Coordinates of C-alpha atoms and ligand atoms in Angstrom, one line a residue:
X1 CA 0.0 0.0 0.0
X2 CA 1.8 2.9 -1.0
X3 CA -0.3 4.7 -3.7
X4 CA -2.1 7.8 -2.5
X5 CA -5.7 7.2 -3.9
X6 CA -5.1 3.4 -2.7
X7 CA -4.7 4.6 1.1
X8 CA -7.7 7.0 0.6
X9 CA -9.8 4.6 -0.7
X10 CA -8.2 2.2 2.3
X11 CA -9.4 5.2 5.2
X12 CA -12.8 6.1 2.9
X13 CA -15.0 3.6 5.4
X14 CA -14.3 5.2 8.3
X15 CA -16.1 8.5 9.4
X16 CA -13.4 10.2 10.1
X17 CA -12.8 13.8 8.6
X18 CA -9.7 13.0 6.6
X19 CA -8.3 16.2 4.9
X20 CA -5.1 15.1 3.8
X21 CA -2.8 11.8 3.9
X22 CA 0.9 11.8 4.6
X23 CA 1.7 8.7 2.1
X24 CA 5.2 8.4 2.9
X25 CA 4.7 7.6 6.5
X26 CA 2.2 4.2 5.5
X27 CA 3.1 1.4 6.3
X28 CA 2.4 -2.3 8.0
X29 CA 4.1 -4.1 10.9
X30 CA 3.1 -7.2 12.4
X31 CA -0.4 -7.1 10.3
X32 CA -1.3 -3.7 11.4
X33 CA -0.9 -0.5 9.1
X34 CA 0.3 2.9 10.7
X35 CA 0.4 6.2 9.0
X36 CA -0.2 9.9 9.4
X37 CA -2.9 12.3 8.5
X38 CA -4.8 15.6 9.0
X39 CA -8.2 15.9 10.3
X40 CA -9.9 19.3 11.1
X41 CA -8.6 18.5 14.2
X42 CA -5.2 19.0 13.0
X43 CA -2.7 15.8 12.8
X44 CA -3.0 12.4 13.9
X45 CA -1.5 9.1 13.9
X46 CA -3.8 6.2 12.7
X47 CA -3.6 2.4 13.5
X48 CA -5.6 0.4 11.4
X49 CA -6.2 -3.5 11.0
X50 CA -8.2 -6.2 12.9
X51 CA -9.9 -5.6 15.7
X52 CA -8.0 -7.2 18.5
X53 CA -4.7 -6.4 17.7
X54 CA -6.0 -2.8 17.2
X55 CA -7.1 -3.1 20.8
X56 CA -3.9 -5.1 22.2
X57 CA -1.6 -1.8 20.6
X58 CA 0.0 0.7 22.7
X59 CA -1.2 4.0 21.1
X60 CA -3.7 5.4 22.8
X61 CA -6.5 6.5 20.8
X62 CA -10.3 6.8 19.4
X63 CA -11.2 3.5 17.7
X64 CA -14.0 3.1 15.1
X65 CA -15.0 -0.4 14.3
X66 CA -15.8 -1.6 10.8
X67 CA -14.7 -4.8 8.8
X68 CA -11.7 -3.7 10.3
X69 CA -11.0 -1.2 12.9
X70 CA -9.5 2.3 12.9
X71 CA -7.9 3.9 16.3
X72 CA -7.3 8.1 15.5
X73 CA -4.5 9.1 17.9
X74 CA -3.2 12.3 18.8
X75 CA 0.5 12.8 18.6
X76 CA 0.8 12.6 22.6
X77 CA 3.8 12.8 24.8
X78 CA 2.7 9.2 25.6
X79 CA 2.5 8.3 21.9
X80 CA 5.7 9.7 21.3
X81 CA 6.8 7.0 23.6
X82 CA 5.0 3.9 22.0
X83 CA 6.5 5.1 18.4
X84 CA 10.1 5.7 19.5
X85 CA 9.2 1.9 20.9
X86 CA 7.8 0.7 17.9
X87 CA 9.7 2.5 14.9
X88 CA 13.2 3.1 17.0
X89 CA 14.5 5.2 14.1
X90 CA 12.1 7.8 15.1
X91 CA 14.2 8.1 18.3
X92 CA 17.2 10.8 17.9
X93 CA 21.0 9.1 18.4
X94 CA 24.7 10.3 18.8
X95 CA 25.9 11.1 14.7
X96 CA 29.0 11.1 16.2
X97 CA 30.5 8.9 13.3
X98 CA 29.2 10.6 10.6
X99 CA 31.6 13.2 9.3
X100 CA 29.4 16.2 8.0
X101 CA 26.3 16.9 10.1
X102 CA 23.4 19.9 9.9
X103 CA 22.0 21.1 12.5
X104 CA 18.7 22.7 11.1
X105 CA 16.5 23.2 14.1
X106 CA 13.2 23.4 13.5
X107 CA 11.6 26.5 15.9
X108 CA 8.3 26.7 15.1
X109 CA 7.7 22.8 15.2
X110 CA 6.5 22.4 11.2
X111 CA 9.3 22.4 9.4
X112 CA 11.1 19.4 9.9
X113 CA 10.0 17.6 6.3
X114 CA 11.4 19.9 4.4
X115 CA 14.1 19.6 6.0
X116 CA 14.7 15.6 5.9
X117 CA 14.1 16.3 2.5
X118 CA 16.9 18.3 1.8
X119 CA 19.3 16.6 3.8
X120 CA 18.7 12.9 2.3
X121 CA 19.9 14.1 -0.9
X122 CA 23.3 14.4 0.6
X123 CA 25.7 12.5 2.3
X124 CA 25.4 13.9 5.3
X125 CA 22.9 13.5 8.9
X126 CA 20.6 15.9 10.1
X127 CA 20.6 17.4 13.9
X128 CA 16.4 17.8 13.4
X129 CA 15.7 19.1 16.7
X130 CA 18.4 21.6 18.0
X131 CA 16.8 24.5 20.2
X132 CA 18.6 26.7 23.2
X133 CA 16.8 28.0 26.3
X134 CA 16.5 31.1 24.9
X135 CA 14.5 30.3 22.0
X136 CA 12.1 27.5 23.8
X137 CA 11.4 30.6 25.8
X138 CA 10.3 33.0 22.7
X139 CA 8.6 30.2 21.1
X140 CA 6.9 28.9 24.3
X141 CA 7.9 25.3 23.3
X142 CA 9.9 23.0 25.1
X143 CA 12.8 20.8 24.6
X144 CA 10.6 17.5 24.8
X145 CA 8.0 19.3 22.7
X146 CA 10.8 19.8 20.3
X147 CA 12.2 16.3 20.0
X148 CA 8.3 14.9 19.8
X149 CA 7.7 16.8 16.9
X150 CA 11.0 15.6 15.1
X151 CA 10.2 12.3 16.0
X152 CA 7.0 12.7 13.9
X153 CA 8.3 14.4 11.1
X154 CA 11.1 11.5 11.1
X155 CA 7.9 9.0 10.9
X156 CA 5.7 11.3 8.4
X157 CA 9.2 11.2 5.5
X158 CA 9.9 7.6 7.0
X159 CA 13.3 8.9 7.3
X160 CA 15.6 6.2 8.3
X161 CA 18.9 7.5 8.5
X162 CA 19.3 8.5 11.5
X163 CA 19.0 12.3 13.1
X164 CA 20.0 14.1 16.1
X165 CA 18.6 16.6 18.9
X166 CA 20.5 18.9 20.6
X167 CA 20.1 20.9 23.5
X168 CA 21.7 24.0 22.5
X169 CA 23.9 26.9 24.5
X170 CA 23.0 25.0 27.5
X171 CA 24.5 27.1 30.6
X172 CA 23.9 25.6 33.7
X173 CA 24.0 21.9 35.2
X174 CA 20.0 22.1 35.5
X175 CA 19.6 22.6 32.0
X176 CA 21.8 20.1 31.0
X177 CA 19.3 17.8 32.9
X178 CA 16.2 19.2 31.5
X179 CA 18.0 18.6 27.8
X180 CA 18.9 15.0 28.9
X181 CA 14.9 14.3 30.6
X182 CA 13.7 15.4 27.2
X183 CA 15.7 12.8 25.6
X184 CA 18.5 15.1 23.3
X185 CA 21.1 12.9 21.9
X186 CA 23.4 16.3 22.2
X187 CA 24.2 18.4 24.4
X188 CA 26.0 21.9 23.2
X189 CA 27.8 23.7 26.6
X190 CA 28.0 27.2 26.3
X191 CA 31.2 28.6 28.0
X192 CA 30.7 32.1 27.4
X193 CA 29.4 32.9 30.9
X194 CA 32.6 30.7 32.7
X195 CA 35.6 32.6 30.8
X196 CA 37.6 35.3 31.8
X197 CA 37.6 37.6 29.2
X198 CA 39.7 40.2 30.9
X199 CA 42.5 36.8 30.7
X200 CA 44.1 38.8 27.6
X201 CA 43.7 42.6 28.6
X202 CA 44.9 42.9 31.8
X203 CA 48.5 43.8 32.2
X204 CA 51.1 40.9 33.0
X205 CA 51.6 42.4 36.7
X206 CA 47.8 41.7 37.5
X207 CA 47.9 37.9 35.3
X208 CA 50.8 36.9 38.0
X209 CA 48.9 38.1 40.9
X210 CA 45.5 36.7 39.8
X211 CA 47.1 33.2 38.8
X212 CA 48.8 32.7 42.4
X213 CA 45.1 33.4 43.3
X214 CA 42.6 31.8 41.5
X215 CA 44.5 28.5 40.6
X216 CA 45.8 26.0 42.6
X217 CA 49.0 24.9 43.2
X218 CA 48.4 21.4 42.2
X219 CA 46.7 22.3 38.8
X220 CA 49.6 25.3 38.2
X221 CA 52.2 22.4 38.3
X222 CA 50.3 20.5 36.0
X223 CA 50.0 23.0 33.3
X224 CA 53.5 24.0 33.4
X225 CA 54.3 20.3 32.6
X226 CA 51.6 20.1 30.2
X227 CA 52.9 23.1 28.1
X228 CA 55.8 24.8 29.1
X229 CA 59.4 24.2 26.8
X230 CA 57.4 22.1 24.5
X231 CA 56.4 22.8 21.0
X232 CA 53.4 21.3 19.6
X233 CA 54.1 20.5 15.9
X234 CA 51.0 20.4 12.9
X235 CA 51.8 19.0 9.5
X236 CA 50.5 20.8 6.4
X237 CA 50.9 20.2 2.9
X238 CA 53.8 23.0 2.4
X239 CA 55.9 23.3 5.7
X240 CA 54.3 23.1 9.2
X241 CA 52.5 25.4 12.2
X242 CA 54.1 25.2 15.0
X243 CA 52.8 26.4 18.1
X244 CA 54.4 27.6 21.5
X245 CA 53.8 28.6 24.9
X246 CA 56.3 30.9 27.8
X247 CA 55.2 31.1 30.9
X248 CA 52.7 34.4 30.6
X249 CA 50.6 32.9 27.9
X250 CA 50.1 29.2 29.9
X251 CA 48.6 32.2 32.7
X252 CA 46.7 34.2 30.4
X253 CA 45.2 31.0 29.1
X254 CA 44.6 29.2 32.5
X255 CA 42.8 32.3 33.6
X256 CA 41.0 32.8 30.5
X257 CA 39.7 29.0 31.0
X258 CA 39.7 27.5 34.4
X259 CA 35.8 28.3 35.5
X260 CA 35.1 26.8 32.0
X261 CA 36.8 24.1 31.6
X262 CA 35.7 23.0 35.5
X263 CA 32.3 23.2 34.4
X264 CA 32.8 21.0 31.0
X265 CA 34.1 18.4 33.0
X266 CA 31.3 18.5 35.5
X267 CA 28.7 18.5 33.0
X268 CA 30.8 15.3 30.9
X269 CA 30.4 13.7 34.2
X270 CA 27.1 13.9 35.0
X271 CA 26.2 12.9 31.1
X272 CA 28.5 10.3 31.4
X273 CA 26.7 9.1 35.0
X274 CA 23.2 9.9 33.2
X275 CA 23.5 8.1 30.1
X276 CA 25.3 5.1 31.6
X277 CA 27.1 5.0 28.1
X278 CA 28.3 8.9 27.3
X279 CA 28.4 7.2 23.6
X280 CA 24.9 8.1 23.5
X281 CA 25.0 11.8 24.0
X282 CA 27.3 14.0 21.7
X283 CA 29.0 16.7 23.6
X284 CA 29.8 20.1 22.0
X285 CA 31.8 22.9 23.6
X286 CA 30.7 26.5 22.1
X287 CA 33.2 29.4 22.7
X288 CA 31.4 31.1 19.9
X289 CA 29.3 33.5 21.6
X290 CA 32.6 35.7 23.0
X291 CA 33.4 39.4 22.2
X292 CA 36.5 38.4 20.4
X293 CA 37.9 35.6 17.9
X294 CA 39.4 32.4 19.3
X295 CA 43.0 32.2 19.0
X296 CA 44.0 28.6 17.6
X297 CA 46.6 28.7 20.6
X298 CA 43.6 29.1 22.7
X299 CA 41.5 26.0 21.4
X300 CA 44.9 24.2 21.8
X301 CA 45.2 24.9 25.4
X302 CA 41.8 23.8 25.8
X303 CA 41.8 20.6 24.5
X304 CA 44.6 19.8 25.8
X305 CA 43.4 20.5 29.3
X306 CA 40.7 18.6 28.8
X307 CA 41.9 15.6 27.6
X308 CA 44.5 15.2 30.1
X309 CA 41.4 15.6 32.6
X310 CA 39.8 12.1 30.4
X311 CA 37.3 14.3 29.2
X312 CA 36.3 13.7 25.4
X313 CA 34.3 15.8 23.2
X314 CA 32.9 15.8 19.7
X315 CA 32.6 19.3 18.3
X316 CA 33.9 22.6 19.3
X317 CA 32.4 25.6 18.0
X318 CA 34.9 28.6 18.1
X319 CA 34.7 32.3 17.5
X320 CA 36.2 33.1 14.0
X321 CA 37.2 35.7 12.4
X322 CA 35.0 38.2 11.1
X323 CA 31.9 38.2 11.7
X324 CA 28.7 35.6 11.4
X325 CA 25.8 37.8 11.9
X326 CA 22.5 36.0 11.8
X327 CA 20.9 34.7 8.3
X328 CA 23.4 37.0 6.3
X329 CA 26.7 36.0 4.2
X330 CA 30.0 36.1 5.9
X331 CA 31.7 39.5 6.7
X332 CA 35.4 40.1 6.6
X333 CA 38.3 38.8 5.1
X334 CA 38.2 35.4 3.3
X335 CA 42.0 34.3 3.2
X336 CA 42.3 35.3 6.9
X337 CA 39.2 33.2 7.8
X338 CA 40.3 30.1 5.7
X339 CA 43.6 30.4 7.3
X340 CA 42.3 30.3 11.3
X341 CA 39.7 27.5 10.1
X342 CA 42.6 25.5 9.0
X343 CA 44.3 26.1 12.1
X344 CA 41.5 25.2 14.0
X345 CA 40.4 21.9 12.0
X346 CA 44.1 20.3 12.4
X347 CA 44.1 20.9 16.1
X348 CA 40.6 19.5 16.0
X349 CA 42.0 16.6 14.2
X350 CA 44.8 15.6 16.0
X351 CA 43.8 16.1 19.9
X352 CA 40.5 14.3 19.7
X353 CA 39.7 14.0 16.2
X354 CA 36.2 16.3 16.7
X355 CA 34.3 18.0 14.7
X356 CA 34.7 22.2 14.2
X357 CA 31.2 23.4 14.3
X358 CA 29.8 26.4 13.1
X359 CA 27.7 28.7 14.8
X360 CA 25.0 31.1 13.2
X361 CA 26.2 28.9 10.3
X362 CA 23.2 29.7 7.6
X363 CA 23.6 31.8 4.6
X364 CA 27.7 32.1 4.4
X365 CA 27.5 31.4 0.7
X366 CA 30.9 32.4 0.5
X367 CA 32.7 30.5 3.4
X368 CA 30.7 27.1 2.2
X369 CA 33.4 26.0 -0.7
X370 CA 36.4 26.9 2.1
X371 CA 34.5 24.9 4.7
X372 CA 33.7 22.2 2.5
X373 CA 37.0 21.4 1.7
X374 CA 38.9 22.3 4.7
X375 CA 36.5 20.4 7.1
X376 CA 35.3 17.6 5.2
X377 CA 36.5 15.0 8.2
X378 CA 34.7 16.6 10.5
X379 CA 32.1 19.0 9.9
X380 CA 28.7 20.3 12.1
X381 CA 27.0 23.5 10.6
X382 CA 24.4 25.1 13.1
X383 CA 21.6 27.1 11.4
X384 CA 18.1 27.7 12.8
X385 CA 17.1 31.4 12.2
X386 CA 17.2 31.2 8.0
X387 CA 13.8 28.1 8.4
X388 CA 12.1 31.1 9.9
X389 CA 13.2 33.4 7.3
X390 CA 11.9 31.0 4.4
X391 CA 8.6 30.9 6.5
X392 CA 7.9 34.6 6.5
X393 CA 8.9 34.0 2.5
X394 CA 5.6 31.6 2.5
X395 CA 4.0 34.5 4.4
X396 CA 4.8 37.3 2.0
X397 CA 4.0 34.8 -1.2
X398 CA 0.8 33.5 -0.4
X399 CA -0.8 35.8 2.7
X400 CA 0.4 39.4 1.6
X401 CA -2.0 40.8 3.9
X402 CA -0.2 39.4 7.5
X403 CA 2.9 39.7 5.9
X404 CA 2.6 43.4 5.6
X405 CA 1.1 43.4 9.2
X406 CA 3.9 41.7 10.8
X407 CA 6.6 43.7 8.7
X408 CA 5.4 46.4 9.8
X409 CA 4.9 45.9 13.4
X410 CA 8.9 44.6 13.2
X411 CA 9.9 47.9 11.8
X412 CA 7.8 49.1 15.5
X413 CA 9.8 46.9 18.1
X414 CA 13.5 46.3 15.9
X415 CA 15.3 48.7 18.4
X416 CA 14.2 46.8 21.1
X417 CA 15.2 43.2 19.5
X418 CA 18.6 44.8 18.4
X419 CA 19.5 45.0 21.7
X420 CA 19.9 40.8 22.2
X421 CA 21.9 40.3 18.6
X422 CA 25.0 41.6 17.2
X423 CA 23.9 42.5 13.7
X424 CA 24.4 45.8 11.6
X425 CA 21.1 46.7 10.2
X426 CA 20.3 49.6 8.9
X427 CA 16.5 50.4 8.4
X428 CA 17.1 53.1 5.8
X429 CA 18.1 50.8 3.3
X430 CA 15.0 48.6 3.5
X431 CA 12.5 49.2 0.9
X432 CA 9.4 51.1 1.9
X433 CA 6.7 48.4 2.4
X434 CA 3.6 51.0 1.4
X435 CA 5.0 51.3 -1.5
X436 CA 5.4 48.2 -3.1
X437 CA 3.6 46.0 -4.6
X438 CA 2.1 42.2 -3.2
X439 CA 4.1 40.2 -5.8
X440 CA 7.2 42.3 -4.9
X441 CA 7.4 41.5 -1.1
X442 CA 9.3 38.5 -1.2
X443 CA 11.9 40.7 -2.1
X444 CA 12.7 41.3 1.5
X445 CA 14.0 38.1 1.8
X446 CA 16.6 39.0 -0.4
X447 CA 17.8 41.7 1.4
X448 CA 20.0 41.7 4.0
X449 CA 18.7 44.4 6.0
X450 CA 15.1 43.2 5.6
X451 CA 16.3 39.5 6.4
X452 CA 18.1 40.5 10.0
X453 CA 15.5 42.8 10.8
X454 CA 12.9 39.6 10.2
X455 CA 15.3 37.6 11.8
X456 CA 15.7 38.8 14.9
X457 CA 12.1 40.2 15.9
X458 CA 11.2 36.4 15.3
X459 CA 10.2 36.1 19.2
X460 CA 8.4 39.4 19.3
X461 CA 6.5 38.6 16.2
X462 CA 5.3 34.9 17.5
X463 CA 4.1 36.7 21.0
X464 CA 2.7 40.1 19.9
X465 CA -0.8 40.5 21.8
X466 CA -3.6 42.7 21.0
X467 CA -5.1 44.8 23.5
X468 CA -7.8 42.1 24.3
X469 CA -4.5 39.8 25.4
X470 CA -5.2 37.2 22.0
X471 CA -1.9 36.5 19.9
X472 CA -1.5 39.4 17.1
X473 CA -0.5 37.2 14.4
X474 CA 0.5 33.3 15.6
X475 CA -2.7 31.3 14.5
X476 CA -3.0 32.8 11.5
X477 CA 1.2 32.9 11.0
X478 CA 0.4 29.0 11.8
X479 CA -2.8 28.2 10.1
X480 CA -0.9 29.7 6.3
X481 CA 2.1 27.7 7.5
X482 CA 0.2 24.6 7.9
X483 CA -2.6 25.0 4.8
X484 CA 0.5 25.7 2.5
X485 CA 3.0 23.3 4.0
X486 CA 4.2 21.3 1.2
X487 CA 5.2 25.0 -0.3
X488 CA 6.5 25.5 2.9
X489 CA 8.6 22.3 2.3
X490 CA 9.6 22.7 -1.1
X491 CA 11.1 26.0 -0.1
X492 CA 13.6 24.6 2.7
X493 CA 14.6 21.6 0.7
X494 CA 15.7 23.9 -1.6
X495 CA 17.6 26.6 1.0
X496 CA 18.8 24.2 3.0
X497 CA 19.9 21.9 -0.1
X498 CA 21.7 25.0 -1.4
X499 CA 24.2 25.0 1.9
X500 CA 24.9 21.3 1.7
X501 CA 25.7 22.1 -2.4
X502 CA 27.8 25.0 -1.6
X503 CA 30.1 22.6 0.9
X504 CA 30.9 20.8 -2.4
X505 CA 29.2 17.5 -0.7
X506 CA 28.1 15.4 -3.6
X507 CA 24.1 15.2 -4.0
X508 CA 22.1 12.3 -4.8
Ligands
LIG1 ZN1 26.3 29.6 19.0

């Protein structure tokens, strides 16, 4: 049973108000036939087949009993469970052994499918579910609300290969935990709070006098060992990097990192303790989020601290060069940037043999090639923000109307929203919305100033209230998303396509 107007002419029987079938996610095990669809009622799982074994099966559900017998079931937290159980693939896992992974993150919960469908025409494994405090918070989801409805999109493609869900820019122990309760298969630690960013500014008097301080003598004697008269030796095509450290940059460094790298161990601990097997749970270290560019000295110190500590890790995401503003291209200097990446990749690959992982990672059309080629043992790309972006494209195609509502209330609250991001908008160079036309608005998704100033106000957007305390535009953001959802689809698998082409990865 695979044909479309076979499976409606399969569900026909049964009064149930069947809108649409999701063919792709049909199919039988052990004599009993599962597969998605939409009622009015919005999307539901349905278990069809004799009536006994209907009865006997976990879901919980509505039945309705013909020849045969149809339960309707709602995709429950409880459900989630029985089809993690039942079709295990559903269930997110470490991609620790795959070499080039996405994360895509799918914010608003609907567009998941599209992008499976990108991502199975390369070779490479999709992190599906990928969401930080912060933005559970401005979407009012949560992270087990965020791996159920990957688990479903998983079952409504049938997508067997594998994905993975990460709790991301987690910054405390407790939200490790919460990550891990909601079943993440990754865990992304955000440092930014534990480092010492005055480490590097503050003159060498006060780095002596802070170092007897703040680090032990036991630990002092140990990094001395670790790092002093030695040089640490990379092999590149034509000649070598070398890299050094005296005794005022081991300081710096210790200073810059100790807090941190106490707190990555803790949290490898308890996911080690939690998990039983830490093989389950892929742990990424993000430095990204700091006011200034990791030096690859700095990374090296880092790793190498924390593998003499037995602690193992399989992505790092450092600062680079230039900047990575969200759902723009790359800013700054290319030759410098390929030049830190490659520095940064071949310490990667021979203290731990991890992935680099970028950060804000969607829409750098012109880093892609670099990072393609220079990463391709170990590559994770983070993006999140540019899904969003192609849904307010579906917005301004087919609902011009709320598209011109929610632009414009942007424009109202963007100095507020600038004050969370680092970006460089300019609202003068945005195209005035009264004047254009409805077939020319999906133009602002073209233009970088319009696309950041869309990008950030996501939160504001999804939460704006009307003076009566109802939602200013989220139902019927939701309800165009959802009536036009294969369009929504078709436009991520080709966005998000277009960034695994750029890395050069071959496509099927
Ligand atoms: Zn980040």
């Amino acid at each position: 049973m695979t044909g479309e107007p076979d499976l409606l002419q399969f569900l026909k029987p049964f009064p149930i108000d069947l809108q649409k079938i999701y063919p792709r996610s049909f199919c039988s095990v052990n004599g009993l036939t599962y597969g998605l669809i939409r009622t009015s009622q919005d999307k539901k799982l349905v278990v069809v087949g004799k009536k006994r074994p209907v009865l006997a099966d976990p879901f919980k559900g509505s039945c309705h009993h013909q020849k045969s017998t149809i339960k309707v079931c709602d995709l429950s937290a409880e459900n989630t469970e029985c089809l993690m159980a039942l079709f295990p693939y559903t269930k997110p896992v470490s991609l620790r052994k795959h070499p080039i992974t996405i994360g895509t993150g799918d914010r608003l919960g609907v567009a998941t499918p599209g992008h499976i469908r990108a991502v199975q025409r390369f070779p490479a494994r999709p992190v599906l579910a990928q969401q930080s405090v912060r933005e559970n918070r401005q979407t009012g989801r949560s992270f087990k609300e965020v791996v159920q409805d990957a688990a479903w999109a998983v079952f409504q493609e049938n997508y067997q290969g594998g994905y993975g869900a990460d709790g991301d820019h987690l910054k405390s122990p407790e939200e490790v935990k919460n990550a891990l309760d909601a079943g993440v298969s990754m865990v992304t630690l955000d440092l930014s709070e534990k480092l010492d960013l005055e480490a590097f500014r503050t003159p060498k008097g006060v780095i002596d006098r802070k170092y007897k301080e703040e680090i032990d003598e036991g630990d002092s004697r140990v990094l001395l060992h670790l790092f002093l008269g030695k040089e640490f030796l990379f092999k590149i095509p034509h000649g070598g990097m070398s890299i050094l450290f005296d005794e005022e940059s081991v300081k710096r460094n210790a200073l810059f990192f100790h807090k941190a790298i106490d707190f990555t161990e803790e949290a490898y601990e308890f996911i080690r303790k939690r998990s039983g097997n830490q093989a389950l749970i892929d742990f990424e270290i993000s430095i990204d989020e700091t006011p200034f560019p990791t030096p690859p000295k700095s990374h090296l110190f880092f790793i190498i601290v924390l593998n003499h500590r037995g602690v193992r890790i399989d992505s790092l995401a450092p600062r680079f060069i230039g900047e990575f503003q969200k759902g723009v291209d790359y800013r700054g200097d290319l030759k410098d940037f390929q030049d830190q990446l490659y520095q940064h990749v071949l310490i990667a690959q021979d203290y731990g043999n991890y992935k680099i992982s970028i950060h804000s990672g969607s829409d750098k059309f012109s880093v892609f090639p670099h990072l393609g080629k220079l990463a391709k043992g170990g590559l994770h790309l983070k993006t999140a923000g540019t899904s969003w972006l192609e849904a307010m494209r579906l917005i301004a195609l087919l609902n011009p109307s709320l598209y011109r509502e929610m632009h414009r209330f942007a424009l109202s609250i963007f100095k507020e929203a600038a004050k969370l991001y680092h970006v460089t908008t300019d609202l003068n160079r945005i195209p005035n919305l009264e004047k254009l036309r409805d077939q020319e608005l999906p133009a602002f998704l073209d233009q970088d100033d319009s696309r950041q100033l869309l990008h950030i106000t996501y939160g504001y957007l999804l939460n704006a209230k009307a003076g009566n305390g109802k939602n200013l535009f989220r139902e019927r953001f939701y309800q165009t998303l959802t009536q036009y959802e294969e369009d929504y689809w078709s436009l991520l698998e080709r966005h998000i396509g277009k960034h695994l082409d750029s890395l050069g990865l071959p496509g099927k």
